[in-house]
Every structure is written in structure tokens, then in C-alpha cells.
Short mmCIF file of C-alpha atoms in Angstrom, two decimals:
data_model
loop_
_atom_site.label_atom_id
_atom_site.label_comp_id
_atom_site.label_asym_id
_atom_site.label_seq_id
_atom_site.Cartn_x
_atom_site.Cartn_y
_atom_site.Cartn_z
CA GLY A 1 164.45 -108.57 58.84
CA ALA A 2 162.95 -105.46 57.47
CA VAL A 3 164.20 -104.42 54.04
CA VAL A 4 164.77 -100.88 52.87
CA SER A 5 165.52 -99.93 49.21
CA GLN A 6 167.03 -97.05 47.43
CA HIS A 7 166.78 -95.77 43.95
CA PRO A 8 168.78 -95.12 42.04
CA SER A 9 171.90 -96.91 43.34
CA TRP A 10 174.19 -94.60 41.57
CA VAL A 11 173.83 -91.44 39.56
CA ILE A 12 176.00 -89.17 37.37
CA CYS A 13 174.73 -85.58 36.85
CA LYS A 14 175.89 -82.37 35.35
CA SER A 15 176.48 -79.36 37.81
CA GLY A 16 173.29 -77.37 38.11
CA THR A 17 170.87 -80.06 37.63
CA SER A 18 168.56 -81.75 40.22
CA VAL A 19 168.70 -85.15 41.45
CA LYS A 20 165.95 -87.15 43.24
CA ILE A 21 166.64 -90.16 45.38
CA GLU A 22 163.92 -92.51 46.55
CA CYS A 23 163.83 -94.58 49.85
CA ARG A 24 161.22 -97.25 50.37
CA SER A 25 160.48 -99.58 53.32
CA LEU A 26 159.39 -102.71 51.37
CA ASP A 27 157.73 -104.84 54.17
CA PHE A 28 157.01 -102.38 56.86
CA GLN A 29 155.61 -98.91 57.47
CA ALA A 30 157.89 -96.02 58.60
CA THR A 31 156.47 -92.87 59.81
CA THR A 32 160.03 -91.50 60.26
CA MET A 33 162.76 -91.99 57.74
CA PHE A 34 166.19 -90.50 58.06
CA TRP A 35 168.65 -89.32 55.43
CA TYR A 36 172.52 -89.61 55.94
CA ARG A 37 175.58 -88.37 53.96
CA GLN A 38 178.90 -90.16 53.86
CA PHE A 39 182.00 -88.69 52.40
CA PRO A 40 185.06 -90.91 51.44
CA LYS A 41 186.83 -92.31 54.57
CA GLN A 42 184.44 -90.68 56.89
CA SER A 43 181.56 -91.79 59.06
CA LEU A 44 177.78 -91.38 58.25
CA MET A 45 176.41 -87.74 59.00
CA LEU A 46 172.78 -87.27 59.66
CA MET A 47 171.19 -84.78 57.14
CA ALA A 48 167.65 -84.62 58.18
CA THR A 49 164.85 -86.49 59.81
CA SER A 50 161.90 -87.06 57.45
CA ASN A 51 158.34 -87.42 59.00
CA GLU A 52 155.26 -88.58 57.15
CA GLY A 53 152.73 -85.77 56.58
CA SER A 54 154.93 -83.26 57.96
CA LYS A 55 157.93 -81.11 57.26
CA ALA A 56 161.41 -82.46 57.65
CA THR A 57 163.74 -81.62 60.43
CA TYR A 58 167.24 -80.65 59.21
CA GLU A 59 170.32 -81.01 60.96
CA GLN A 60 172.61 -77.82 61.72
CA GLY A 61 174.39 -76.86 58.67
CA VAL A 62 172.26 -78.55 56.12
CA GLU A 63 170.36 -76.39 53.75
CA LYS A 64 166.77 -77.14 53.56
CA ASP A 65 166.31 -75.30 50.22
CA LYS A 66 168.98 -77.52 48.67
CA PHE A 67 168.14 -80.82 49.99
CA LEU A 68 164.44 -81.13 49.70
CA ILE A 69 162.70 -84.00 51.47
CA ASN A 70 159.22 -85.30 50.84
CA HIS A 71 157.60 -88.17 52.93
CA ALA A 72 154.33 -88.64 51.18
CA SER A 73 153.46 -92.08 52.47
CA LEU A 74 154.34 -94.56 55.08
CA THR A 75 156.71 -96.46 52.81
CA LEU A 76 158.32 -93.71 50.75
CA SER A 77 160.64 -90.79 51.37
CA THR A 78 162.41 -88.84 48.70
CA LEU A 79 165.37 -86.68 48.82
CA THR A 80 166.03 -84.01 46.02
CA VAL A 81 169.39 -82.52 45.62
CA THR A 82 168.55 -79.23 43.95
CA SER A 83 171.30 -77.41 41.59
CA ALA A 84 173.68 -80.07 42.48
CA HIS A 85 177.55 -79.12 42.54
CA PRO A 86 180.67 -81.25 42.62
CA GLU A 87 180.85 -80.78 46.30
CA ASP A 88 177.44 -82.67 46.75
CA SER A 89 179.00 -85.77 45.39
CA SER A 90 178.71 -88.17 48.20
CA PHE A 91 177.12 -91.33 49.25
CA TYR A 92 173.50 -90.94 50.62
CA ILE A 93 171.96 -93.38 52.71
CA CYS A 94 168.44 -93.56 54.18
CA SER A 95 167.13 -95.45 57.10
CA ALA A 96 163.64 -96.24 58.35
CA GLY A 97 162.19 -97.68 61.72
CA ASP A 98 159.75 -100.72 61.72
CA ARG A 99 156.95 -99.36 63.67
CA GLY A 100 155.09 -102.63 63.48
CA GLY A 101 157.87 -104.60 65.18
CA LEU A 102 158.43 -105.24 68.93
CA ASP A 103 160.92 -102.40 68.83
CA GLU A 104 161.97 -99.60 66.45
CA THR A 105 165.19 -100.75 65.16
CA GLN A 106 166.26 -98.60 62.23
CA TYR A 107 167.09 -100.47 58.89
CA PHE A 108 169.32 -98.91 56.27
CA GLY A 109 168.97 -98.63 52.42
CA PRO A 110 171.98 -99.85 50.34
CA GLY A 111 172.74 -96.16 49.53
CA THR A 112 172.96 -93.98 46.53
CA ARG A 113 176.25 -92.87 45.14
CA LEU A 114 175.98 -89.44 43.49
CA LEU A 115 178.70 -87.95 41.38
CA VAL A 116 178.23 -84.28 40.07
CA LEU A 117 180.46 -83.40 37.14
CA ASP B 1 178.59 -86.11 69.28
CA ALA B 2 178.99 -89.93 69.56
CA LYS B 3 178.43 -91.16 73.02
CA THR B 4 180.55 -94.28 72.40
CA THR B 5 184.38 -95.13 72.29
CA GLN B 6 185.58 -97.85 70.22
CA PRO B 7 189.07 -98.95 69.08
CA THR B 8 189.98 -97.58 65.59
CA SER B 9 190.94 -100.96 64.23
CA MET B 10 191.40 -104.76 65.09
CA ASP B 11 192.49 -107.75 63.33
CA CYS B 12 191.12 -111.22 63.89
CA ALA B 13 192.02 -114.55 62.40
CA GLU B 14 189.45 -116.27 60.04
CA GLY B 15 187.57 -118.93 62.12
CA ARG B 16 188.19 -117.54 65.51
CA ALA B 17 185.95 -115.35 67.65
CA ALA B 18 185.98 -111.55 67.08
CA ASN B 19 185.51 -109.62 70.24
CA LEU B 20 184.79 -105.93 69.66
CA PRO B 21 184.61 -103.54 72.71
CA CYS B 22 182.72 -100.46 73.19
CA ASN B 23 182.54 -98.01 76.02
CA HIS B 24 179.57 -96.05 76.72
CA SER B 25 180.09 -94.69 80.29
CA THR B 26 177.47 -91.93 80.00
CA ILE B 27 174.60 -94.23 78.75
CA SER B 28 171.17 -93.19 80.20
CA GLY B 29 168.59 -95.49 81.67
CA ASN B 30 166.42 -95.57 78.80
CA GLU B 31 169.16 -96.01 76.02
CA TYR B 32 169.76 -99.18 74.38
CA VAL B 33 173.08 -100.37 72.93
CA TYR B 34 173.03 -100.89 69.04
CA TRP B 35 175.41 -102.44 66.81
CA TYR B 36 175.59 -101.91 63.05
CA ARG B 37 178.33 -102.88 60.39
CA GLN B 38 179.20 -101.25 57.16
CA ILE B 39 180.84 -103.28 54.56
CA HIS B 40 182.69 -101.22 51.91
CA SER B 41 180.38 -99.09 49.64
CA GLN B 42 177.08 -100.50 51.26
CA GLY B 43 174.52 -99.16 53.57
CA PRO B 44 174.93 -100.12 57.31
CA GLN B 45 173.60 -103.47 58.32
CA TYR B 46 171.78 -104.00 61.61
CA ILE B 47 173.56 -106.55 63.79
CA ILE B 48 172.15 -106.73 67.32
CA HIS B 49 170.95 -104.49 70.04
CA GLY B 50 170.24 -104.82 73.82
CA LEU B 51 169.13 -102.82 77.02
CA LYS B 52 170.94 -104.50 80.19
CA ASN B 53 170.66 -108.44 79.30
CA ASN B 54 173.02 -110.14 77.19
CA GLU B 55 171.62 -110.83 73.77
CA THR B 56 172.34 -113.60 70.93
CA ASN B 57 170.97 -113.81 67.47
CA GLU B 58 172.20 -115.54 64.34
CA MET B 59 174.96 -113.09 63.63
CA ALA B 60 176.26 -112.35 66.81
CA SER B 61 176.37 -112.06 70.76
CA LEU B 62 176.15 -108.82 72.69
CA ILE B 63 177.51 -108.82 76.28
CA ILE B 64 176.75 -105.84 78.42
CA THR B 65 178.39 -105.18 81.66
CA GLU B 66 176.12 -105.01 84.74
CA ASP B 67 176.79 -101.18 85.19
CA ARG B 68 176.09 -100.81 81.46
CA LYS B 69 178.98 -98.57 80.84
CA SER B 70 180.52 -100.89 78.35
CA SER B 71 179.72 -103.79 76.04
CA THR B 72 181.33 -106.32 73.87
CA LEU B 73 180.12 -107.62 70.30
CA ILE B 74 181.19 -111.16 69.72
CA LEU B 75 181.32 -112.69 66.25
CA PRO B 76 181.66 -116.34 67.13
CA HIS B 77 183.38 -117.60 64.00
CA ALA B 78 184.81 -114.78 61.93
CA THR B 79 184.96 -115.22 58.23
CA LEU B 80 186.50 -113.01 55.54
CA ARG B 81 182.86 -111.49 54.89
CA ASP B 82 183.03 -110.23 58.29
CA THR B 83 185.50 -107.60 57.39
CA ALA B 84 183.65 -104.31 58.03
CA VAL B 85 183.52 -101.26 59.84
CA TYR B 86 181.65 -101.98 62.97
CA TYR B 87 179.47 -99.23 64.82
CA CYS B 88 178.48 -99.06 68.52
CA ILE B 89 175.70 -96.71 69.16
CA VAL B 90 173.42 -95.79 72.08
CA ARG B 91 169.97 -94.66 71.55
CA PRO B 92 166.54 -94.52 73.18
CA ASN B 93 164.39 -97.26 71.50
CA PHE B 94 161.91 -94.84 69.92
CA GLY B 95 161.43 -94.68 66.00
CA ASN B 96 162.13 -91.03 65.82
CA GLU B 97 165.33 -91.00 67.60
CA LYS B 98 168.29 -90.54 65.39
CA LEU B 99 171.35 -92.65 65.24
CA THR B 100 174.67 -90.79 65.82
CA PHE B 101 177.50 -92.62 64.30
CA GLY B 102 181.15 -92.33 65.51
CA THR B 103 184.26 -93.53 63.80
CA GLY B 104 183.69 -97.24 64.62
CA THR B 105 186.21 -100.10 64.68
CA ARG B 106 187.48 -101.28 61.36
CA LEU B 107 187.71 -105.06 61.74
CA THR B 108 189.76 -106.89 59.33
CA ILE B 109 189.67 -110.81 59.12
CA ILE B 110 193.06 -112.38 58.37
CA PRO B 111 192.83 -115.57 56.30
#
């Protein structure tokens, strides 16, 4: 099946710093990628839809100036958490759809665990 | 809001078939039924999806009722590694359509 990678797998940072998370589709092209966030014991919540070559679409309640998304190519989307605070500590997961396949099933990355001190 | 209803938790004996139900009574004609699972501290793993016909792959079988208002995911011979949260999601089969996750079913395989 299609493979999606994320980097880094975990990161610890100080409050006020910015953290960049990469999401790559390794063996397929994805014009659309999605970013989710998951807090402990909760389900995945969609943060934004990342479209190659255009601005991301954010879900209600997600600050676009805090969570910067760039989708510069068909295989790479990045999420930057700016001026991170402890309440941003969470599990961030991306997904991508395989436009070259028979359907457009979304495949997920392994996730990035962020801890802000 | 999630458009599916699943039991909160289920147990299944190792080696037996695990049958996970899902209700999606408001499913639209162009929506597929997708199943994903999430093992602790990992990203969700795609299992299977279908529109109206039953489907089978190397991981599982998906049985969709004729009226498409419910479905069942079957893991034919459950192992301890199948312990996970299983999510049933309905979604049009277009790449730019988001997945909306509900609370899923926490399946525990008992040795």
C-alpha cells in the first residue's frame, strides 16, 4: 500500500519556539494532504486541508497564523507550529490521498508527538 | 460530526473471528464505508473500504447490508496484534474529501 512518512517522530521544545513537521508521500503523488491533531484518550480532529500550490483550508477554531501549512510539492506538506505553548502538546498526524490509484483512499503517516515545555 | 455509530468497546478471544458492527443510517448514495484502525501511539492504518458490495482483502472482510445502513468488519482470525481502536467512517471517494473520525470501537484481543 501507499506509504506516508512524517519527520520528526517526536520533538520536545521550549515554550515560545516554532516547530516544523514534515509529511511526505513516498511512492505516490498527493495534491491534497490533511493534518490532524489527537489529544490523549481522544479521537483524531482535523485541523486543516493542505492543497498543493494553494492556501490551506482550516477547520473552525484552528488558528491559521499559529499553524502554518505549506504544500510546495505533490509529495511534501509541512506544518509549522509557531510560538508553541504547552497546550499545543499533542500527537500530530498527516494523511494523503493516492491520486494515481484506482480510488482515493487516504493513507496516514506514523504521527509526530510534540511536547512543549 | 461523525455519521457513524459504533460500540465503545469489544473483546474477542485470540484465534476467533472478530466482528465489529457499524451503523450509518444516513449514508448518502455517493459515500463509501471506510475502516481504519489505530494501534496505540501510531497513525491510523487503512483496512478496507466498500460502496455496496462485500469486500475482502488480506486483512479483513467488509459486509455491507443491502440498504447500506450498516456494515460489519470481520477479522477472521484475531491475534493479539489486532488490539486497537477501529474506526468506521463514511466518505465520498474523492481525494479532497476529509475523514471525520468518531470515537471508534476499542477492540481487545484476549489470549
